[in-house]
């Protein structure tokens, strides 16, 4: 970067990753902290690439009618970009517009990366649904990871950097976590967690006893710093979405149904229903798998297997006629090997839970090449004020 020059940009559309797209002298510019329809003064931060540059908005010249005061002052555009807190990149956008922009990204990914035709996308008609909680999306995180700089100051990283931004509030976190926010801490990271009716701060090496979360009338035991959905409404929302996505006409309770990347058994329990559905949940983390076995112990037809999903599928190459395969892979997606193995088992339907639209689209494209098509797709705004979303798709054999 030769210099941090500033340019005026007319913002055209949204892109994956929480940035918008503008053009300058025929070159694409990915610009942060703006939204389509605005004209902004932006500072070029990366001009090393021939095809695109990156920039940060530093002043809004012509605001969109969908721009609102940022829900987190520490992340607002009136701060210098290097001092803006990361993790709330859509916080300046009206909630309904946030969801419509996420829909645009999802639809674009399905076509450009997943290879779905415009007619197929139109038939799916995917929407990003609001979920229970505050309309502005604040107080929607029960787990927050903060970082500690060399002087002990605590805060998130600035966007797209490893620079710690000390903050005095955490409006996206539930109130109990904001009250725990320290000015200084030791170590390199600090997790703030609200779980099991308690709230605590812990470093990555701190030992904490397991906690218990409740979803409806069911209790789920998990490690205090283990994986659990961040939004307070997410476990119930996703459980209902999985039950709605699985076609009951194709869900054979006696088939060899699978829950892959199963964690502590949340979605396996959703698939199992009242316990009459046979389901095996597969999880590589030892503690989570042990908790899954305990959490599902009252469901006589459920079992938990500790294994890497790819290894489990490679070792167990049986066909599963009539089965429902549920998977909730990490943000990077399942990948071609896992997708191929699932397809080879010949299930009746596949229910795919995704937290990244590009990874979802990539895997759907792989499934399509193996003879599968998405029959339904719904998305949920479980990460308000960010570009993230959660989606649930059902796939069936094509033709």
Short mmCIF file of C-alpha atoms in Angstrom, two decimals:
data_model
loop_
_atom_site.label_atom_id
_atom_site.label_comp_id
_atom_site.label_asym_id
_atom_site.label_seq_id
_atom_site.Cartn_x
_atom_site.Cartn_y
_atom_site.Cartn_z
CA UNK A 1 0.00 0.00 0.00
CA UNK A 2 1.75 3.09 -1.22
CA UNK A 3 -0.48 5.59 0.56
CA UNK A 4 -3.85 5.74 2.28
CA UNK A 5 -5.55 7.85 -0.33
CA UNK A 6 -9.20 8.74 -0.09
CA UNK A 7 -11.71 8.47 -2.92
CA UNK A 8 -15.43 9.00 -3.44
CA UNK A 9 -17.35 5.81 -4.15
CA UNK A 10 -20.91 5.06 -5.21
CA UNK A 11 -21.86 1.80 -3.49
CA UNK A 12 -23.58 -0.67 -5.82
CA UNK A 13 -24.38 -3.92 -4.02
CA UNK A 14 -23.52 -6.14 -1.07
CA UNK A 15 -20.87 -8.88 -1.07
CA UNK A 16 -20.21 -11.86 1.13
CA UNK A 17 -18.21 -11.04 4.25
CA UNK A 18 -20.02 -7.91 5.39
CA UNK A 19 -18.57 -5.54 2.81
CA UNK A 20 -20.19 -3.75 -0.11
CA UNK A 21 -19.10 -3.39 -3.71
CA UNK A 22 -18.20 -0.20 -5.57
CA UNK A 23 -16.20 0.46 -8.72
CA UNK A 24 -13.30 2.79 -9.36
CA UNK A 25 -11.80 3.23 -12.83
CA UNK A 26 -13.18 -0.14 -13.87
CA UNK A 27 -11.84 -1.94 -10.80
CA UNK A 28 -13.97 -3.54 -8.08
CA UNK A 29 -13.54 -2.00 -4.64
CA UNK A 30 -14.77 -3.87 -1.57
CA UNK A 31 -15.69 -1.19 0.94
CA UNK A 32 -16.61 -1.68 4.59
CA UNK A 33 -19.10 0.18 6.81
CA UNK A 34 -21.50 1.23 4.09
CA UNK A 35 -24.45 -0.25 2.18
CA UNK A 36 -25.88 -0.17 -1.34
CA UNK A 37 -27.19 3.16 -2.55
CA UNK A 38 -24.78 5.30 -0.56
CA UNK A 39 -22.04 7.61 -1.71
CA UNK A 40 -19.11 7.61 0.68
CA UNK A 41 -15.64 8.96 1.11
CA UNK A 42 -13.47 5.87 1.50
CA UNK A 43 -9.85 5.23 2.38
CA UNK A 44 -8.07 2.65 0.23
CA UNK A 45 -6.50 0.05 2.54
CA UNK A 46 -5.25 -2.53 0.05
CA UNK A 47 -4.32 -1.83 -3.56
CA UNK A 48 -2.04 -4.81 -4.12
CA UNK A 49 -4.43 -6.70 -6.40
CA UNK A 50 -5.04 -6.07 -10.07
CA UNK A 51 -8.71 -7.13 -10.02
CA UNK A 52 -9.90 -5.54 -6.78
CA UNK A 53 -8.99 -3.18 -3.99
CA UNK A 54 -10.23 -2.86 -0.41
CA UNK A 55 -11.36 0.28 1.38
CA UNK A 56 -13.00 1.57 4.55
CA UNK A 57 -15.73 4.20 4.54
CA UNK A 58 -14.58 7.24 6.51
CA UNK A 59 -17.46 9.63 5.82
CA UNK A 60 -20.97 9.17 4.45
CA UNK A 61 -21.69 11.76 1.77
CA UNK A 62 -25.13 10.53 0.69
CA UNK A 63 -26.67 8.12 3.21
CA UNK A 64 -29.09 5.35 2.38
CA UNK A 65 -32.56 5.65 3.92
CA UNK A 66 -31.71 2.28 5.54
CA UNK A 67 -28.78 3.72 7.47
CA UNK A 68 -29.43 4.04 11.22
CA UNK A 69 -27.25 5.16 14.13
CA UNK A 70 -24.87 2.30 14.80
CA UNK A 71 -26.02 0.05 17.63
CA UNK A 72 -22.45 0.10 18.98
CA UNK A 73 -20.76 3.49 19.13
CA UNK A 74 -17.37 1.77 19.29
CA UNK A 75 -17.95 0.44 15.75
CA UNK A 76 -19.47 3.55 14.15
CA UNK A 77 -18.17 5.19 10.98
CA UNK A 78 -17.28 8.40 12.80
CA UNK A 79 -14.39 6.54 14.42
CA UNK A 80 -11.13 6.05 12.57
CA UNK A 81 -11.25 2.59 10.93
CA UNK A 82 -8.32 1.32 12.97
CA UNK A 83 -10.22 2.13 16.16
CA UNK A 84 -13.59 0.62 15.16
CA UNK A 85 -14.61 -2.47 17.06
CA UNK A 86 -15.09 -5.48 14.82
CA UNK A 87 -17.94 -7.95 15.00
CA UNK A 88 -20.87 -5.64 14.25
CA UNK A 89 -20.34 -4.84 10.58
CA UNK A 90 -24.09 -4.47 9.84
CA UNK A 91 -24.88 -2.46 12.96
CA UNK A 92 -25.47 0.72 10.93
CA UNK A 93 -28.22 -0.87 8.83
CA UNK A 94 -31.94 -1.10 9.66
CA UNK A 95 -32.75 -4.69 10.75
CA UNK A 96 -35.16 -5.46 7.90
CA UNK A 97 -32.59 -4.24 5.37
CA UNK A 98 -29.90 -6.36 7.05
CA UNK A 99 -32.02 -9.42 6.41
CA UNK A 100 -32.74 -8.49 2.79
CA UNK A 101 -29.02 -7.98 2.16
CA UNK A 102 -28.30 -11.40 3.63
CA UNK A 103 -30.91 -12.86 1.30
CA UNK A 104 -29.12 -11.22 -1.64
CA UNK A 105 -25.83 -12.81 -0.60
CA UNK A 106 -27.50 -16.20 -0.15
CA UNK A 107 -29.22 -16.07 -3.53
CA UNK A 108 -26.03 -14.91 -5.25
CA UNK A 109 -24.03 -17.75 -3.67
CA UNK A 110 -26.61 -20.34 -4.72
CA UNK A 111 -26.34 -19.24 -8.33
CA UNK A 112 -22.72 -18.20 -8.72
CA UNK A 113 -21.12 -20.91 -6.55
CA UNK A 114 -23.82 -23.56 -6.21
CA UNK A 115 -24.73 -23.50 -9.88
CA UNK A 116 -28.48 -23.30 -9.25
CA UNK A 117 -30.50 -21.84 -12.10
CA UNK A 118 -32.55 -18.67 -11.58
CA UNK A 119 -35.70 -20.79 -11.81
CA UNK A 120 -34.43 -23.18 -9.13
CA UNK A 121 -33.58 -20.29 -6.81
CA UNK A 122 -36.96 -18.69 -7.47
CA UNK A 123 -38.67 -21.99 -6.63
CA UNK A 124 -36.79 -22.20 -3.32
CA UNK A 125 -37.56 -18.52 -2.60
CA UNK A 126 -35.17 -18.41 0.36
CA UNK A 127 -35.88 -15.87 3.06
CA UNK A 128 -33.90 -14.78 6.12
CA UNK A 129 -36.39 -14.79 8.96
CA UNK A 130 -36.27 -12.62 12.06
CA UNK A 131 -36.02 -14.53 15.33
CA UNK A 132 -37.26 -13.74 18.85
CA UNK A 133 -35.37 -10.93 20.55
CA UNK A 134 -34.95 -7.19 20.39
CA UNK A 135 -35.85 -5.62 17.08
CA UNK A 136 -32.47 -3.88 16.82
CA UNK A 137 -30.60 -7.15 17.37
CA UNK A 138 -28.86 -6.06 20.55
CA UNK A 139 -28.54 -8.34 23.61
CA UNK A 140 -28.43 -11.35 21.29
CA UNK A 141 -25.15 -13.04 22.24
CA UNK A 142 -24.62 -15.37 25.18
CA UNK A 143 -20.98 -15.99 24.31
CA UNK A 144 -18.40 -13.34 23.45
CA UNK A 145 -14.70 -13.83 22.82
CA UNK A 146 -12.53 -10.81 23.56
CA UNK A 147 -8.81 -10.26 23.16
CA UNK A 148 -6.14 -8.80 25.41
CA UNK A 149 -3.38 -6.52 24.19
CA UNK A 150 0.15 -6.37 25.59
CA UNK A 151 -0.82 -3.81 28.22
CA UNK A 152 -3.74 -5.95 29.39
CA UNK A 153 -6.55 -3.89 27.82
CA UNK A 154 -9.57 -5.89 26.75
CA UNK A 155 -11.76 -5.67 23.66
CA UNK A 156 -12.56 -7.13 20.25
CA UNK A 157 -10.21 -6.91 17.34
CA UNK A 158 -10.71 -4.10 14.88
CA UNK A 159 -12.28 -5.42 11.70
CA UNK A 160 -9.88 -7.37 9.46
CA UNK A 161 -6.98 -6.92 11.88
CA UNK A 162 -5.37 -8.27 15.05
CA UNK A 163 -5.48 -4.86 16.75
CA UNK A 164 -7.35 -4.91 20.06
CA UNK A 165 -9.92 -2.12 20.44
CA UNK A 166 -10.62 -1.45 24.14
CA UNK A 167 -14.35 -0.94 24.71
CA UNK A 168 -16.57 0.17 27.57
CA UNK A 169 -19.74 -1.64 26.56
CA UNK A 170 -20.96 -4.74 24.72
CA UNK A 171 -24.46 -3.95 23.42
CA UNK A 172 -24.66 -7.11 21.32
CA UNK A 173 -24.08 -9.27 24.41
CA UNK A 174 -26.70 -10.10 27.00
CA UNK A 175 -26.59 -7.71 29.95
CA UNK A 176 -25.00 -10.24 32.28
CA UNK A 177 -21.91 -10.39 30.07
CA UNK A 178 -21.59 -6.64 29.71
CA UNK A 179 -21.45 -6.41 33.51
CA UNK A 180 -18.45 -8.76 33.46
CA UNK A 181 -16.46 -6.67 30.98
CA UNK A 182 -13.12 -5.83 32.66
CA UNK A 183 -10.81 -2.97 31.81
CA UNK A 184 -7.79 -5.26 31.96
CA UNK A 185 -7.06 -8.97 32.02
CA UNK A 186 -4.23 -11.44 31.73
CA UNK A 187 -3.52 -13.83 28.93
CA UNK A 188 -4.37 -13.36 25.28
CA UNK A 189 -8.10 -14.15 25.17
CA UNK A 190 -11.08 -13.83 27.44
CA UNK A 191 -14.40 -15.61 26.98
CA UNK A 192 -17.56 -14.16 28.49
CA UNK A 193 -20.26 -16.81 28.76
CA UNK A 194 -23.87 -16.79 29.94
CA UNK A 195 -25.00 -20.39 30.38
CA UNK A 196 -27.10 -22.46 32.72
CA UNK A 197 -28.46 -19.41 34.51
CA UNK A 198 -24.96 -18.13 35.32
CA UNK A 199 -22.46 -15.77 33.72
CA UNK A 200 -18.70 -15.96 33.98
CA UNK A 201 -15.43 -14.82 32.45
CA UNK A 202 -12.75 -17.38 31.65
CA UNK A 203 -9.41 -17.61 29.94
CA UNK A 204 -8.72 -20.41 27.45
CA UNK A 205 -6.98 -22.55 30.08
CA UNK A 206 -9.40 -21.96 32.94
CA UNK A 207 -11.12 -25.07 34.25
CA UNK A 208 -14.86 -24.72 34.60
CA UNK A 209 -17.45 -27.38 35.45
CA UNK A 210 -19.97 -28.36 32.77
CA UNK A 211 -23.13 -26.30 32.41
CA UNK A 212 -26.70 -27.26 31.58
CA UNK A 213 -28.78 -25.51 28.93
CA UNK A 214 -32.51 -26.09 28.46
CA UNK A 215 -34.38 -26.26 25.17
CA UNK A 216 -38.05 -26.71 25.84
CA UNK A 217 -38.29 -29.45 28.44
CA UNK A 218 -35.01 -31.10 27.47
CA UNK A 219 -31.71 -30.45 29.27
CA UNK A 220 -28.36 -30.46 27.49
CA UNK A 221 -25.15 -30.80 29.46
CA UNK A 222 -22.02 -29.39 27.81
CA UNK A 223 -18.58 -28.06 28.60
CA UNK A 224 -18.66 -24.52 29.92
CA UNK A 225 -16.47 -23.33 27.05
CA UNK A 226 -17.75 -25.90 24.58
CA UNK A 227 -19.77 -25.18 21.46
CA UNK A 228 -23.34 -23.99 21.88
CA UNK A 229 -25.45 -21.69 19.76
CA UNK A 230 -24.74 -18.04 20.58
CA UNK A 231 -28.19 -16.47 20.13
CA UNK A 232 -30.53 -17.21 23.08
CA UNK A 233 -33.27 -18.27 20.67
CA UNK A 234 -31.05 -20.31 18.35
CA UNK A 235 -31.34 -23.79 19.90
CA UNK A 236 -35.14 -23.73 19.78
CA UNK A 237 -35.25 -22.02 16.36
CA UNK A 238 -32.92 -24.56 14.78
CA UNK A 239 -34.58 -27.52 16.47
CA UNK A 240 -37.92 -26.45 15.03
CA UNK A 241 -36.37 -25.73 11.64
CA UNK A 242 -34.84 -29.20 11.46
CA UNK A 243 -38.14 -30.83 12.40
CA UNK A 244 -39.93 -28.73 9.77
CA UNK A 245 -37.33 -29.45 7.08
CA UNK A 246 -37.37 -33.24 7.46
CA UNK A 247 -40.24 -34.52 5.34
CA UNK A 248 -42.20 -36.90 7.60
CA UNK A 249 -43.15 -38.98 4.57
CA UNK A 250 -39.45 -39.69 4.02
CA UNK A 251 -38.42 -40.03 7.67
CA UNK A 252 -38.33 -43.77 8.36
CA UNK A 253 -38.05 -44.25 12.14
CA UNK A 254 -36.45 -47.67 11.61
CA UNK A 255 -33.84 -46.53 9.09
CA UNK A 256 -30.18 -45.88 9.94
CA UNK A 257 -30.68 -42.13 10.43
CA UNK A 258 -27.60 -39.99 11.09
CA UNK A 259 -26.79 -36.71 12.81
CA UNK A 260 -23.31 -35.66 11.64
CA UNK A 261 -21.18 -33.06 13.44
CA UNK A 262 -23.68 -33.62 16.23
CA UNK A 263 -22.10 -31.75 19.15
CA UNK A 264 -23.91 -32.51 22.38
CA UNK A 265 -26.98 -33.92 20.63
CA UNK A 266 -29.20 -30.87 20.17
CA UNK A 267 -30.32 -31.64 16.61
CA UNK A 268 -30.27 -35.40 17.11
CA UNK A 269 -32.90 -34.85 19.78
CA UNK A 270 -34.91 -32.74 17.34
CA UNK A 271 -34.76 -35.51 14.75
CA UNK A 272 -35.58 -38.21 17.29
CA UNK A 273 -38.78 -36.46 18.36
CA UNK A 274 -40.53 -38.42 21.09
CA UNK A 275 -37.91 -41.15 20.87
CA UNK A 276 -39.40 -43.44 18.26
CA UNK A 277 -36.83 -42.46 15.59
CA UNK A 278 -33.56 -44.35 15.40
CA UNK A 279 -30.62 -41.93 15.12
CA UNK A 280 -26.84 -42.06 15.53
CA UNK A 281 -25.08 -38.80 16.33
CA UNK A 282 -21.42 -38.52 15.27
CA UNK A 283 -19.05 -36.01 16.88
CA UNK A 284 -15.23 -35.91 16.99
CA UNK A 285 -14.84 -33.98 20.25
CA UNK A 286 -14.58 -36.46 23.13
CA UNK A 287 -16.26 -34.32 25.76
CA UNK A 288 -19.11 -33.28 23.48
CA UNK A 289 -19.71 -36.86 22.37
CA UNK A 290 -19.80 -38.06 25.97
CA UNK A 291 -22.29 -35.33 26.82
CA UNK A 292 -24.40 -36.31 23.79
CA UNK A 293 -24.62 -39.88 25.08
CA UNK A 294 -25.81 -38.58 28.44
CA UNK A 295 -28.17 -35.98 26.95
CA UNK A 296 -29.87 -38.59 24.76
CA UNK A 297 -29.92 -41.43 27.29
CA UNK A 298 -33.71 -41.26 27.67
CA UNK A 299 -34.16 -41.85 23.92
CA UNK A 300 -33.78 -45.62 23.57
CA UNK A 301 -33.15 -45.52 19.82
CA UNK A 302 -30.46 -42.82 19.94
CA UNK A 303 -26.76 -43.45 20.32
CA UNK A 304 -23.64 -41.29 20.26
CA UNK A 305 -20.45 -42.21 18.40
CA UNK A 306 -17.18 -40.40 18.87
CA UNK A 307 -15.47 -40.14 15.49
CA UNK A 308 -14.45 -37.72 12.80
CA UNK A 309 -17.29 -37.53 10.33
CA UNK A 310 -15.10 -38.26 7.32
CA UNK A 311 -13.52 -41.27 9.05
CA UNK A 312 -16.90 -42.56 10.23
CA UNK A 313 -18.34 -42.42 6.73
CA UNK A 314 -15.21 -43.93 5.19
CA UNK A 315 -15.27 -46.87 7.62
CA UNK A 316 -19.03 -47.40 7.44
CA UNK A 317 -19.89 -47.61 3.77
CA UNK A 318 -23.32 -49.13 4.14
CA UNK A 319 -26.18 -47.90 2.07
CA UNK A 320 -28.94 -46.32 4.14
CA UNK A 321 -32.14 -46.72 2.16
CA UNK A 322 -34.95 -44.72 3.67
CA UNK A 323 -32.62 -42.85 6.03
CA UNK A 324 -32.52 -39.17 6.85
CA UNK A 325 -28.99 -37.76 7.11
CA UNK A 326 -28.72 -34.55 9.11
CA UNK A 327 -25.47 -32.58 9.08
CA UNK A 328 -24.37 -29.35 10.73
CA UNK A 329 -20.75 -28.89 9.57
CA UNK A 330 -18.35 -26.15 10.65
CA UNK A 331 -18.26 -22.81 8.87
CA UNK A 332 -15.99 -24.19 6.15
CA UNK A 333 -18.68 -26.70 5.13
CA UNK A 334 -18.68 -30.48 4.79
CA UNK A 335 -16.40 -30.71 1.76
CA UNK A 336 -16.42 -32.95 -1.29
CA UNK A 337 -15.30 -36.16 0.45
CA UNK A 338 -18.06 -36.04 3.07
CA UNK A 339 -20.69 -34.99 0.53
CA UNK A 340 -19.67 -37.85 -1.77
CA UNK A 341 -19.83 -40.37 1.07
CA UNK A 342 -23.26 -39.18 2.18
CA UNK A 343 -24.55 -39.42 -1.38
CA UNK A 344 -23.11 -42.90 -1.79
CA UNK A 345 -25.11 -44.11 1.23
CA UNK A 346 -28.30 -43.41 -0.78
CA UNK A 347 -30.46 -41.86 1.97
CA UNK A 348 -34.04 -40.75 1.34
CA UNK A 349 -33.34 -37.14 2.28
CA UNK A 350 -30.58 -34.90 3.59
CA UNK A 351 -31.11 -32.02 6.01
CA UNK A 352 -28.18 -29.58 5.88
CA UNK A 353 -27.71 -26.89 8.57
CA UNK A 354 -25.23 -24.20 7.53
CA UNK A 355 -23.76 -21.07 9.08
CA UNK A 356 -22.06 -19.81 5.90
CA UNK A 357 -23.92 -19.26 2.61
CA UNK A 358 -20.84 -19.72 0.43
CA UNK A 359 -19.88 -23.04 2.05
CA UNK A 360 -23.50 -24.16 1.80
CA UNK A 361 -23.67 -23.25 -1.88
CA UNK A 362 -20.39 -25.02 -2.61
CA UNK A 363 -21.62 -28.23 -0.97
CA UNK A 364 -25.00 -27.97 -2.68
CA UNK A 365 -23.15 -27.72 -5.97
CA UNK A 366 -21.26 -30.92 -5.15
CA UNK A 367 -24.49 -32.65 -4.17
CA UNK A 368 -26.07 -31.49 -7.45
CA UNK A 369 -23.29 -33.16 -9.41
CA UNK A 370 -24.13 -36.39 -7.59
CA UNK A 371 -27.83 -36.26 -8.38
CA UNK A 372 -29.35 -34.24 -5.54
CA UNK A 373 -31.41 -31.06 -5.53
CA UNK A 374 -32.50 -28.71 -2.72
CA UNK A 375 -36.24 -29.05 -2.11
CA UNK A 376 -36.53 -26.44 0.65
CA UNK A 377 -34.31 -23.72 2.07
CA UNK A 378 -34.97 -21.34 4.93
CA UNK A 379 -32.55 -18.99 6.70
CA UNK A 380 -32.61 -17.29 10.08
CA UNK A 381 -31.10 -14.06 11.36
CA UNK A 382 -29.36 -15.63 14.36
CA UNK A 383 -26.40 -13.22 14.13
CA UNK A 384 -28.05 -9.78 13.90
CA UNK A 385 -25.83 -6.77 13.21
CA UNK A 386 -23.33 -9.03 11.42
CA UNK A 387 -23.25 -10.53 7.92
CA UNK A 388 -23.71 -14.06 9.26
CA UNK A 389 -26.85 -16.16 8.97
CA UNK A 390 -27.97 -19.73 9.63
CA UNK A 391 -29.71 -21.77 6.92
CA UNK A 392 -31.49 -25.12 6.84
CA UNK A 393 -31.90 -26.94 3.53
CA UNK A 394 -33.50 -30.26 2.62
CA UNK A 395 -32.11 -32.19 -0.32
CA UNK A 396 -33.78 -35.03 -2.21
CA UNK A 397 -32.75 -37.12 -5.20
CA UNK A 398 -33.12 -35.15 -8.42
CA UNK A 399 -35.53 -36.32 -11.08
#
